[in-house]
Short mmCIF file of C-alpha atoms in Angstrom, two decimals:
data_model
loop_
_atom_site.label_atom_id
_atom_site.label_comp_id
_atom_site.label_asym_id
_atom_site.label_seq_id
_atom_site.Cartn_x
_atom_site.Cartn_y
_atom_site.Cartn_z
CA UNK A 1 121.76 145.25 96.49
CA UNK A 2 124.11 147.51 93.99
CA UNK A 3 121.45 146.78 91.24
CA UNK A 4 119.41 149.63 93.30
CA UNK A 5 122.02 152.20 93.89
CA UNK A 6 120.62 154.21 90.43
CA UNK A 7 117.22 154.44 91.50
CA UNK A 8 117.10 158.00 93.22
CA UNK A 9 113.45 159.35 92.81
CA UNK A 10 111.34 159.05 95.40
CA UNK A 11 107.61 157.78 94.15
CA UNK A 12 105.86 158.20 97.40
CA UNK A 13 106.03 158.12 101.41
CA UNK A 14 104.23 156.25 104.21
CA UNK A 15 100.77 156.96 104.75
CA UNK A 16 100.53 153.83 107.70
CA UNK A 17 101.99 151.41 109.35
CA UNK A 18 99.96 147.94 110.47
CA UNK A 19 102.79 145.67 112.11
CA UNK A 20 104.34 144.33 108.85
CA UNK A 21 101.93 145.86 106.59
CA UNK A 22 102.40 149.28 105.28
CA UNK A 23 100.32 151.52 102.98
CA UNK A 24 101.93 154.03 101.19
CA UNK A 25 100.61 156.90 99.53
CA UNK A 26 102.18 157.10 95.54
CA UNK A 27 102.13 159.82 93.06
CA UNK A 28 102.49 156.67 90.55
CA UNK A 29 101.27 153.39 91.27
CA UNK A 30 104.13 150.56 91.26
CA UNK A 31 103.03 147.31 89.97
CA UNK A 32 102.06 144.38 92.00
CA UNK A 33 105.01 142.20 93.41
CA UNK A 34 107.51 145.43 92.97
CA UNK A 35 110.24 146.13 95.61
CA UNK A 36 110.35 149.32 97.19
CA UNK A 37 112.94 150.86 99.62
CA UNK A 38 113.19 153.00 102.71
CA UNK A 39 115.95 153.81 104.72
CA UNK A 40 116.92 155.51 108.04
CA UNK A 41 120.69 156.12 109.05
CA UNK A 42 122.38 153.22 107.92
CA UNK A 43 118.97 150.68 108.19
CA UNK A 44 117.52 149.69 104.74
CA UNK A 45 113.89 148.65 104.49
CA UNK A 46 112.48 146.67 101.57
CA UNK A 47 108.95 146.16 101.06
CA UNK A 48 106.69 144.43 98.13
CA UNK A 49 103.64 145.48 96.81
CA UNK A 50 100.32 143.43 97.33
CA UNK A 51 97.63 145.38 96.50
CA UNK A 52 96.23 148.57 94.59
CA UNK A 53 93.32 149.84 97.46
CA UNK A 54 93.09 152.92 95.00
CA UNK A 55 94.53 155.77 92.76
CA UNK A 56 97.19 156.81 95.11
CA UNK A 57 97.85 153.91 97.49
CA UNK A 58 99.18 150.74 97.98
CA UNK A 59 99.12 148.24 100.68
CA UNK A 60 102.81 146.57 100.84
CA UNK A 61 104.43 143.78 102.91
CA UNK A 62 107.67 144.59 104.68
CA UNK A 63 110.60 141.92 103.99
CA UNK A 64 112.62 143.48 107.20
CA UNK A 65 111.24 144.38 111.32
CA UNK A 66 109.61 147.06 111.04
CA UNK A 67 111.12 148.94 114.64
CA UNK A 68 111.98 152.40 113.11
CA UNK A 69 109.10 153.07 110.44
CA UNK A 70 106.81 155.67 110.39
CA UNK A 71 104.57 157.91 108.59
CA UNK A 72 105.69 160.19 106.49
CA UNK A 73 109.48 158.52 105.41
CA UNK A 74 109.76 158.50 101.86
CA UNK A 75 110.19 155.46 99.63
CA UNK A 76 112.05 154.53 96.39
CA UNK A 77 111.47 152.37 93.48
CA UNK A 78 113.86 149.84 92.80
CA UNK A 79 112.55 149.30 89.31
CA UNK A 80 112.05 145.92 89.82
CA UNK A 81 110.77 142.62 91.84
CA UNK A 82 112.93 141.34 94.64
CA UNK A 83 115.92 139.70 92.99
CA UNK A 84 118.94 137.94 94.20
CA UNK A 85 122.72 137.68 93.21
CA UNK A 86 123.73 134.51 91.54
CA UNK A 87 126.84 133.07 91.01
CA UNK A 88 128.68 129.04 90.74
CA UNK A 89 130.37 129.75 93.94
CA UNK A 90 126.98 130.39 95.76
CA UNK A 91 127.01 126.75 96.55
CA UNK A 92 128.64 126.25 100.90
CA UNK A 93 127.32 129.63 101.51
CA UNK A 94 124.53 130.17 104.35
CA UNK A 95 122.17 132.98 102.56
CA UNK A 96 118.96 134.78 103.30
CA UNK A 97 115.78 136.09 101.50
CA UNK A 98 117.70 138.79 99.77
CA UNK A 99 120.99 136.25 98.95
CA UNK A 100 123.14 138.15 101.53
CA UNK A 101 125.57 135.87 103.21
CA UNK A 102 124.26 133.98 106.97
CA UNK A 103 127.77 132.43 107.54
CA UNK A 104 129.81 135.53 108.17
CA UNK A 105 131.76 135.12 104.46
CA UNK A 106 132.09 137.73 102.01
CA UNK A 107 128.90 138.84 99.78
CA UNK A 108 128.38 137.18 96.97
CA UNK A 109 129.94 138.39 93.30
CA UNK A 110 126.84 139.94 91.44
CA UNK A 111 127.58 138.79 87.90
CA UNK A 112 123.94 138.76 87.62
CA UNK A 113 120.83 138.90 89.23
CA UNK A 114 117.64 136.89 89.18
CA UNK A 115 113.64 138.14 89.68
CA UNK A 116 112.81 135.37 92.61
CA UNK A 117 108.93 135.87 90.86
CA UNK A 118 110.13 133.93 87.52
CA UNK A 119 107.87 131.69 85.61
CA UNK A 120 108.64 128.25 85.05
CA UNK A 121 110.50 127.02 81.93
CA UNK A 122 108.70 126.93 79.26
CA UNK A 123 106.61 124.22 78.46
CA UNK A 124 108.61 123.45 74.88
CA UNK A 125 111.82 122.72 76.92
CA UNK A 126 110.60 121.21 80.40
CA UNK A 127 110.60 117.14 80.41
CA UNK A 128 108.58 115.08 81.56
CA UNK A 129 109.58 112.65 84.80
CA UNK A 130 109.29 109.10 84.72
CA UNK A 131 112.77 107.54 85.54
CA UNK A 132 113.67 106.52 89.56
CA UNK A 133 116.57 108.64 90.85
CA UNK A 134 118.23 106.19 93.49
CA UNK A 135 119.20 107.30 96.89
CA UNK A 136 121.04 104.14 98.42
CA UNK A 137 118.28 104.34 101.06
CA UNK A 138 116.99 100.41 100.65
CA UNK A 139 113.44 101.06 101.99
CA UNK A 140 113.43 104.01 99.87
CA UNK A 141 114.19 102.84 96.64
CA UNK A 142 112.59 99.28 96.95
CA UNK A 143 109.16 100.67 98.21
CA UNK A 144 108.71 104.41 97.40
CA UNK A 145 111.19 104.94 94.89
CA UNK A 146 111.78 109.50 94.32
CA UNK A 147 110.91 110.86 90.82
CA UNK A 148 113.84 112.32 89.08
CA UNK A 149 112.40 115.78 88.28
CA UNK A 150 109.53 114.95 90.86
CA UNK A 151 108.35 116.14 94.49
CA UNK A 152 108.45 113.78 97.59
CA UNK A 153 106.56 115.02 100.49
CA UNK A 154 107.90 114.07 103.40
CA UNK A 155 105.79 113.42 106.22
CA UNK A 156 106.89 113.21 110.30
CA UNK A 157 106.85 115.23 113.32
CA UNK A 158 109.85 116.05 115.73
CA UNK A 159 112.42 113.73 116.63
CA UNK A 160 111.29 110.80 113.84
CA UNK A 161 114.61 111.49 112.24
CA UNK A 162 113.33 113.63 109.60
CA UNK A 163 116.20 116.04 108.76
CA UNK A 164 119.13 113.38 109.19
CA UNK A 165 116.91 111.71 106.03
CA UNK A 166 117.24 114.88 104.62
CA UNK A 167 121.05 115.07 104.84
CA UNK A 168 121.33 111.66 103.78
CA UNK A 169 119.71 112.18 100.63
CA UNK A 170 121.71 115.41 99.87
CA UNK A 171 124.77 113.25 100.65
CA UNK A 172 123.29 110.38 98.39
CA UNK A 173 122.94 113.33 95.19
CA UNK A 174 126.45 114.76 96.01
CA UNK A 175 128.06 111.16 95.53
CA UNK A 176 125.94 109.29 93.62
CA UNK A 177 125.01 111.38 90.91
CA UNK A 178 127.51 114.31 91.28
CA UNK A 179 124.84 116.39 91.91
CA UNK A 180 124.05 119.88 94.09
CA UNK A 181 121.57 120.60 96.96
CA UNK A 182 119.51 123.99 97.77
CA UNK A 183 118.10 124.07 101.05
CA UNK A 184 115.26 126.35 101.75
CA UNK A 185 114.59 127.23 105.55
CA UNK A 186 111.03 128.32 105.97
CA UNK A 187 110.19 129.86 109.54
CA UNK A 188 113.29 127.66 110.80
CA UNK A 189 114.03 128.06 114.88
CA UNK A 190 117.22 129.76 115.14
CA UNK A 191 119.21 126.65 117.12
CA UNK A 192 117.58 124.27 114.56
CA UNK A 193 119.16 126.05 111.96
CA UNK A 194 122.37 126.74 113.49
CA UNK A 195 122.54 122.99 114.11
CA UNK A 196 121.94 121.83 110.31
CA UNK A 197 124.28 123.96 109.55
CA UNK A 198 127.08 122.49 111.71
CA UNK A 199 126.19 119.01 111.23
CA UNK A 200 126.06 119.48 107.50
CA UNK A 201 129.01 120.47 107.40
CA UNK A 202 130.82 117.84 110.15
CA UNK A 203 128.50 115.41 107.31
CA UNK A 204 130.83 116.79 104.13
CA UNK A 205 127.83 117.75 102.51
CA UNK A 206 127.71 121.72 102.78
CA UNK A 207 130.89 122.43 99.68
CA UNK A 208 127.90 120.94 97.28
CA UNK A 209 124.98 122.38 99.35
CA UNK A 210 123.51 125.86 99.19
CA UNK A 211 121.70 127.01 102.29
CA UNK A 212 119.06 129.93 102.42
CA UNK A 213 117.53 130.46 105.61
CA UNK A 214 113.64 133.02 106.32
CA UNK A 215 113.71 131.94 110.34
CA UNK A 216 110.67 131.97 112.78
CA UNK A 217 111.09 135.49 114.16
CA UNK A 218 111.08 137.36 110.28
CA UNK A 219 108.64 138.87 108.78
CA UNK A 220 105.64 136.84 107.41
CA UNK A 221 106.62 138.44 103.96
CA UNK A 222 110.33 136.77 104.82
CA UNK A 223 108.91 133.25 105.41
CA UNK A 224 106.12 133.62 102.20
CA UNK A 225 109.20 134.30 100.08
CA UNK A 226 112.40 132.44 101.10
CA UNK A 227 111.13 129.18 99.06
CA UNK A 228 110.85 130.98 96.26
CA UNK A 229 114.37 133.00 96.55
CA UNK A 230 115.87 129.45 97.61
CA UNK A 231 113.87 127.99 94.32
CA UNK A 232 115.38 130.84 92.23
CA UNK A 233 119.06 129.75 93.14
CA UNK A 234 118.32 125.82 92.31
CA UNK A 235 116.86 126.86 88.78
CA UNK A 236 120.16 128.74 88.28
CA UNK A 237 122.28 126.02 89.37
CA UNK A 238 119.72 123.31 87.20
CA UNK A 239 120.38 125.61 83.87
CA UNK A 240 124.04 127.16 84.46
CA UNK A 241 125.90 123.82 86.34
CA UNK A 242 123.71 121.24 83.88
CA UNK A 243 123.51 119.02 87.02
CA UNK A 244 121.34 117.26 89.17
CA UNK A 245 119.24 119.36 91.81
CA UNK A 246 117.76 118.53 95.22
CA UNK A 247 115.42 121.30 96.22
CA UNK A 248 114.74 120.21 100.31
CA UNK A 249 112.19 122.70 102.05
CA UNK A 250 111.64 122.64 105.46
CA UNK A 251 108.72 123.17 106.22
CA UNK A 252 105.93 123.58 103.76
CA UNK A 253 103.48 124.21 105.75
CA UNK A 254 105.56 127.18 107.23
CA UNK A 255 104.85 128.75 103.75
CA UNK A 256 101.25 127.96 103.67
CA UNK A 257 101.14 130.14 107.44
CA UNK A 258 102.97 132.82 106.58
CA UNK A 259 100.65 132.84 103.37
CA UNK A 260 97.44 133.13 106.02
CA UNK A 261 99.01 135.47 108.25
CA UNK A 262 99.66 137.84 105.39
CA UNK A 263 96.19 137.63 103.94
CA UNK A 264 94.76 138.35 107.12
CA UNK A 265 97.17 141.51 107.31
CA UNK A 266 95.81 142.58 103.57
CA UNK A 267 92.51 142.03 104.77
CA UNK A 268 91.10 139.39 102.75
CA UNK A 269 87.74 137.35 103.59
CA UNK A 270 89.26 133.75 105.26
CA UNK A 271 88.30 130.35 103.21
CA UNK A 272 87.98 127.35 104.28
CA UNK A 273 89.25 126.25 107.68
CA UNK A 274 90.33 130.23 108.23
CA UNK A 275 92.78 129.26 105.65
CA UNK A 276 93.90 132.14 102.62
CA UNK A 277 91.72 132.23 99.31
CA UNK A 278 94.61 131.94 97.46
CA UNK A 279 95.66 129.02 99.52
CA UNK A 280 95.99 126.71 95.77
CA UNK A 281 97.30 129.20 93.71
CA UNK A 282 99.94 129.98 96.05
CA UNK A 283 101.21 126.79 96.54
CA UNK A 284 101.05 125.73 92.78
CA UNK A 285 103.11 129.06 92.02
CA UNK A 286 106.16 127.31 93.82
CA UNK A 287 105.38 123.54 92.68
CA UNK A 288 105.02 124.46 89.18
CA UNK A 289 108.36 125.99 89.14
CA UNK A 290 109.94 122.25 90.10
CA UNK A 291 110.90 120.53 87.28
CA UNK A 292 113.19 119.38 85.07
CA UNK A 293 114.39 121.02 81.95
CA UNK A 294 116.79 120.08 78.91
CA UNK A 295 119.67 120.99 80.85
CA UNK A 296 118.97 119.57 84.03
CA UNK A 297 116.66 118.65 86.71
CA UNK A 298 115.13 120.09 90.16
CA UNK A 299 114.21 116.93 92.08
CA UNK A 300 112.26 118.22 95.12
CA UNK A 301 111.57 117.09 98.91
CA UNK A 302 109.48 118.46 101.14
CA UNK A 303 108.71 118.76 104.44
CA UNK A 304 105.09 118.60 105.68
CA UNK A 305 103.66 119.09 108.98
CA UNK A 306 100.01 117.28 109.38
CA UNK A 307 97.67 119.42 111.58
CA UNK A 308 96.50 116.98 114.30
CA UNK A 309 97.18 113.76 111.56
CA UNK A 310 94.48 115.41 109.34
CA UNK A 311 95.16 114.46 105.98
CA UNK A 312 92.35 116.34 104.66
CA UNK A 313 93.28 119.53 105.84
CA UNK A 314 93.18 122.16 102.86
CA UNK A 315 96.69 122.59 103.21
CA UNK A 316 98.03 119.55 102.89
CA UNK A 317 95.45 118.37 100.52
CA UNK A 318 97.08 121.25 98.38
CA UNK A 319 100.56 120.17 98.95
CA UNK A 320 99.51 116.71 98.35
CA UNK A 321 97.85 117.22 94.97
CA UNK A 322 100.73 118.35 93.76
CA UNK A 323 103.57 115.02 94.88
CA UNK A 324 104.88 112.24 93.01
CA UNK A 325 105.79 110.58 95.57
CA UNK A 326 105.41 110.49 99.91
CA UNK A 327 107.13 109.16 102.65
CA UNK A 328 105.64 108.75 106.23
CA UNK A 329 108.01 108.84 108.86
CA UNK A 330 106.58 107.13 112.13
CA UNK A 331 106.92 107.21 115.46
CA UNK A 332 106.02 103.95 116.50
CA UNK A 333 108.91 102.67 113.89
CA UNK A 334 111.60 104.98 115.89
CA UNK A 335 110.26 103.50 118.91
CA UNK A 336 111.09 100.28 118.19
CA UNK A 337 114.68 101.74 116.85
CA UNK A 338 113.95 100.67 113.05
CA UNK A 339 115.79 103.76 111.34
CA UNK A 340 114.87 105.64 108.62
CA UNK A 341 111.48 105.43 110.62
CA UNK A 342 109.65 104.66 107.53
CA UNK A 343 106.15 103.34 107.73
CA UNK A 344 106.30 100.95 104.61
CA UNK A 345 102.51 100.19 104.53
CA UNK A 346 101.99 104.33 104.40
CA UNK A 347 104.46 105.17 101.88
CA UNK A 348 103.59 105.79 98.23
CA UNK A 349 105.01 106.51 94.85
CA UNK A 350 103.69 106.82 91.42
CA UNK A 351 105.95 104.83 90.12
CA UNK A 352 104.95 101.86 91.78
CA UNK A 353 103.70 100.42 88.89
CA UNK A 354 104.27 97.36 86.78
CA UNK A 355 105.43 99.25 83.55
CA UNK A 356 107.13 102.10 85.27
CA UNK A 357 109.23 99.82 87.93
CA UNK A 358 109.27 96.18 85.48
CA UNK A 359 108.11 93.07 86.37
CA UNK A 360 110.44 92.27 88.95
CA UNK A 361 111.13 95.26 91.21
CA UNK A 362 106.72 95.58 91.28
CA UNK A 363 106.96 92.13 92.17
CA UNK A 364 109.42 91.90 95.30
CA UNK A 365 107.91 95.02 96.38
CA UNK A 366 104.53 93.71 96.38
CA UNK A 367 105.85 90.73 98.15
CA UNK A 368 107.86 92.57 100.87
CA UNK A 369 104.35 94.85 102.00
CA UNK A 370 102.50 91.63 101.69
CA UNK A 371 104.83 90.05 104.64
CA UNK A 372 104.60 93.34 106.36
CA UNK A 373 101.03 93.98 106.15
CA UNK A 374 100.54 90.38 107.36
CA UNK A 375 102.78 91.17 110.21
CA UNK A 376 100.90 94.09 111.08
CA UNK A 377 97.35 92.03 110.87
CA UNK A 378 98.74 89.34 113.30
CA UNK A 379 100.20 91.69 116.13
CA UNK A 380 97.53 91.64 118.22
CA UNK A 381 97.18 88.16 118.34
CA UNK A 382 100.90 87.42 118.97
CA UNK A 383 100.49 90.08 121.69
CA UNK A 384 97.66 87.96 123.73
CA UNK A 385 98.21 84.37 122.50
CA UNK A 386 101.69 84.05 121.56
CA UNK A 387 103.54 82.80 118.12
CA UNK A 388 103.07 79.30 118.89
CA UNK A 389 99.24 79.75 118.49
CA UNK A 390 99.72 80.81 114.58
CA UNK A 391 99.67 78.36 111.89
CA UNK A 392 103.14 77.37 110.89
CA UNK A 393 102.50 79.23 107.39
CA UNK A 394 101.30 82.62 109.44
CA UNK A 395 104.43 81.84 111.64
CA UNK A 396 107.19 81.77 108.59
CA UNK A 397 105.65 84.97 107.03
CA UNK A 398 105.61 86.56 110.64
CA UNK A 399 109.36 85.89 111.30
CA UNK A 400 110.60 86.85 107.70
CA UNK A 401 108.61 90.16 107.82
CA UNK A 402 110.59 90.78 111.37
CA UNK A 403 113.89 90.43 109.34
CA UNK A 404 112.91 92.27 106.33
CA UNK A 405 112.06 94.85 108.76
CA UNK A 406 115.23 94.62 110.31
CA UNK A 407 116.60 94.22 106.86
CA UNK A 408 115.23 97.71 105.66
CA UNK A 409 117.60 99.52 108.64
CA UNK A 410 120.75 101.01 107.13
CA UNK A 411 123.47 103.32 108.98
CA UNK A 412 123.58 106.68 107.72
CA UNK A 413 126.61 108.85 106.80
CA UNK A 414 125.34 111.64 108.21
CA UNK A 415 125.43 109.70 111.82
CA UNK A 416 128.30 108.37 111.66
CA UNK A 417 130.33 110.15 113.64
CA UNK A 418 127.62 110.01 116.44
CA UNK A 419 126.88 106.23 116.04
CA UNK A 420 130.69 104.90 114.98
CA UNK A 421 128.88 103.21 112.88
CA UNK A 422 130.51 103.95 108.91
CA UNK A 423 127.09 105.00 106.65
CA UNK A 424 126.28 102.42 103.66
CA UNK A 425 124.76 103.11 99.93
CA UNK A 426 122.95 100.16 98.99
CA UNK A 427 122.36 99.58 94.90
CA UNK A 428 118.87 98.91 94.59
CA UNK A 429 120.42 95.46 92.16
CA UNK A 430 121.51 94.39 95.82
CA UNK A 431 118.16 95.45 97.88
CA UNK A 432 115.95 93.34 95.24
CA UNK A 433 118.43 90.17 95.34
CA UNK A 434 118.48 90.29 99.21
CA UNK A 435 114.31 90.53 99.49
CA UNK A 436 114.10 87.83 96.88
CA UNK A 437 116.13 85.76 99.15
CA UNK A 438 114.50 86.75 102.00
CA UNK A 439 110.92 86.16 100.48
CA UNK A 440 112.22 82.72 99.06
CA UNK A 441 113.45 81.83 102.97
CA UNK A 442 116.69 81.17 102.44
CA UNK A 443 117.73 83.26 104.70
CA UNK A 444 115.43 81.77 107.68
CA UNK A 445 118.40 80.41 109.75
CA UNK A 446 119.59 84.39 110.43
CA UNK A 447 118.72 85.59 113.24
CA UNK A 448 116.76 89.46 113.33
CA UNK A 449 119.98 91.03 114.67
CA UNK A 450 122.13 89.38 111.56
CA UNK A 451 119.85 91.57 109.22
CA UNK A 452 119.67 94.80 111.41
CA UNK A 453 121.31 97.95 110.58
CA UNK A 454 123.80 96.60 107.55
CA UNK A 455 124.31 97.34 103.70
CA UNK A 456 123.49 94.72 101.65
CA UNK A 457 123.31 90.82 102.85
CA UNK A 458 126.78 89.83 100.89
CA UNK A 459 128.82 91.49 103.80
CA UNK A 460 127.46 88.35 106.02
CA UNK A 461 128.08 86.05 103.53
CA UNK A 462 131.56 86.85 103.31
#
């Protein structure tokens, strides 16, 4: 980082070394969340400041491995908080923490640099969400429509089909609102990486994507940080580009670890669950910072990995607090091949309202998880008795929710060239036409394969 090269004084040297904690003894205290340097030969070290334990030392997290430190090495001020380069052609670039390039390209042009620590916009200029930002995803917009400006949690474990949903909906902001996506790794495997990477860009998403990367084998300081660096480069892209923003992290709960695993470095007492003290404050320091300003918005999606399906866990009952709107991806949909594998009857959005959504979106939506509920009540007695032994009204609401099921499938872009199968974008003015006709039976004649995996219902009409 050139911004450093001036800073030549040393202000102390290393009194100890705890895995990825160091102390270091200071003839001037730095402040809390400064970056300090080491180096050795040609290997840099950067390190940030977490607590005072008295007049003359500090206990600081190291952003780098920590093979080569010891006592004694002397370390420099860099007269600031950890900041990053930023610059309009930062977007197709593969980045870490400290916005150095992951792709093998040229550094980035430092025209200016940004503290990662920023507060959020001021409260004058930020505005308020409210309206629905439309992804072409059918069961998306018709049941748990995203907030533009707002956070979507997104729940599901491996294999559920939770990062091609990812890619889909920064493909969806790239062409339907000419927007720009920052991707923030947090404690990402290597190969899982490495693959997102390629398929994003065999996808044609990566030119209007932005990548930043703190993988599982960096420093906890690495993984507690990389949202925030990530976050930085999406508020400069909201304020300088003036254009719409999807912030995806990857996984939340990553942050909320590396979080623990630091305090338990520093020493701290363990709350609830062994969890961090500062479990809410530290994950309302990155939500707060989400939001939409005069000049643009940050629309953000999330990740979120459920310890053992326990929604009440103080984690995720911190990340939860702070969504607008969630989407549970399920297994038991994938099985059955319905994909996105999204469990309707789960999902949520605080939209879903009457006023927010108008009278007739809240009203086909109410009527499509009516059918599906239904469905879902009935199963077991289809399993041991049969359709036949329903009542022919139970038996017409059982076989539309089947197609509407079917109905809510929709080929990706991002799979296409694995499936053959050319991705759709489906207006939500189509998706509420098609379940009115649905819920109105005139489309009982079709068969469940007629309605699965297509766009809208006018390409079988034609």
């Amino acid at each position: 980082m050139e911004a450093e090269a001036g800073v030549v004084a040393p202000i102390g040297a290393i009194a100890e070394v705890h895995g990825p904690v160091v102390v270091i003894r200071c003839e001037t205290l730095p402040p809390l969340r400064q970056a300090l340097k080491a180096s050795i030969d040609d290997e840099r070290y950067l390190f940030e400041v977490h607590q005072h334990l008295d007049q003359r030392h500090v206990r600081a997290i190291t952003l780098h491995r920590t093979a080569g430190l010891r006592r004694g090495m002397q370390v420099f001020d860099t007269g600031a908080p950890l900041h990053v380069p930023v610059t309009p052609d930062c977007l197709g670039r593969l980045l870490n923490i400290f916005g150095e390039p992951l792709d093998g390209g040229e550094a980035l042009s430092a025209r200016e640099y940004r503290n990662i620590h920023a507060p959020p916009a001021a409260l004058w200029d930020a505005v308020g969400t409210g309206d629905i930002l439309q992804t072409g995803i059918k069961v998306i917009d018709l049941l748990c429509p995203f907030v533009r400006g707002g956070k979507t949690g997104l729940f599901g474990g491996a294999g559920v089909g939770k990062t091609v949903l990812v890619m889909e909906f920064m493909h969806a902001v790239a062409s339907l609102h000419s927007g720009v996506s920052v991707f923030a790794g947090v404690g990402e495997r290597i190969r899982e990486g490495h693959e997102l990477w390629h398929e994003m860009r065999e996808a044609g998403v990566m030119p209007q994507t932005l990548m930043a990367f703190g993988q599982m084998d960096e420093s906890p300081g690495v993984r507690f940080r990389i949202g925030l660096s990530a976050l930085t480069y999406a508020e400069y892209l909201r304020d300088t580009l003036q254009k719409e923003v999807l912030f995806v992290m990857d996984n939340i709960f990553r942050f909320v670890q590396a979080g623990s695993e630091i305090s338990s470095l520093l020493g701290r007492m363990p709350a609830t669950v062994g969890y961090q003290p500062t479990l809410i404050s530290e994950v309302a320091e990155l939500q707060e910072r989400i939001l939409s300003t005069r000049t643009g918005a940050v629309t953000a999606v999330q990740a979120v990995y459920v310890p053992a399906d326990d929604m009440t866990d103080p984690a995720v009952s911190a990340i939860f607090s702070h969504l607008d709107s969630s989407v549970v991806l399920s297994r038991a949909q994938a099985g059955k091949g319905i994909y996105p594998a999204v469990e309707p009857l789960l999902s949520s959005s605080r939209l879903m309202d009457r006023h927010t959504l108008g009278d007739r979106h809240y009203t086909v939506a109410e009527g499509v998880r009516e059918h599906l509920a239904r469905y879902r009540e009935l199963e077991d007695i289809i399993a041991m008795l049969g359709i036949e032994e329903l009542s022919p009204r139970d038996r017409r609401i059982v076989m539309r929710a089947r197609k509407l099921q079917r109905y809510l499938t929709q080929p990706f872009t991002a799979t296409a060239s694995h499936t053959g199968i050319a991705g759709v974008s489906v207006p939500l003015e189509d998706t509420l036409q098609d379940c009115e006709t649905f819920l109105r039976g005139d489309f009982d004649e079709l068969t469940e394969e007629d309605c699965y995996m297509r766009g809208s219902m006018r390409e079988l009409q034609k």
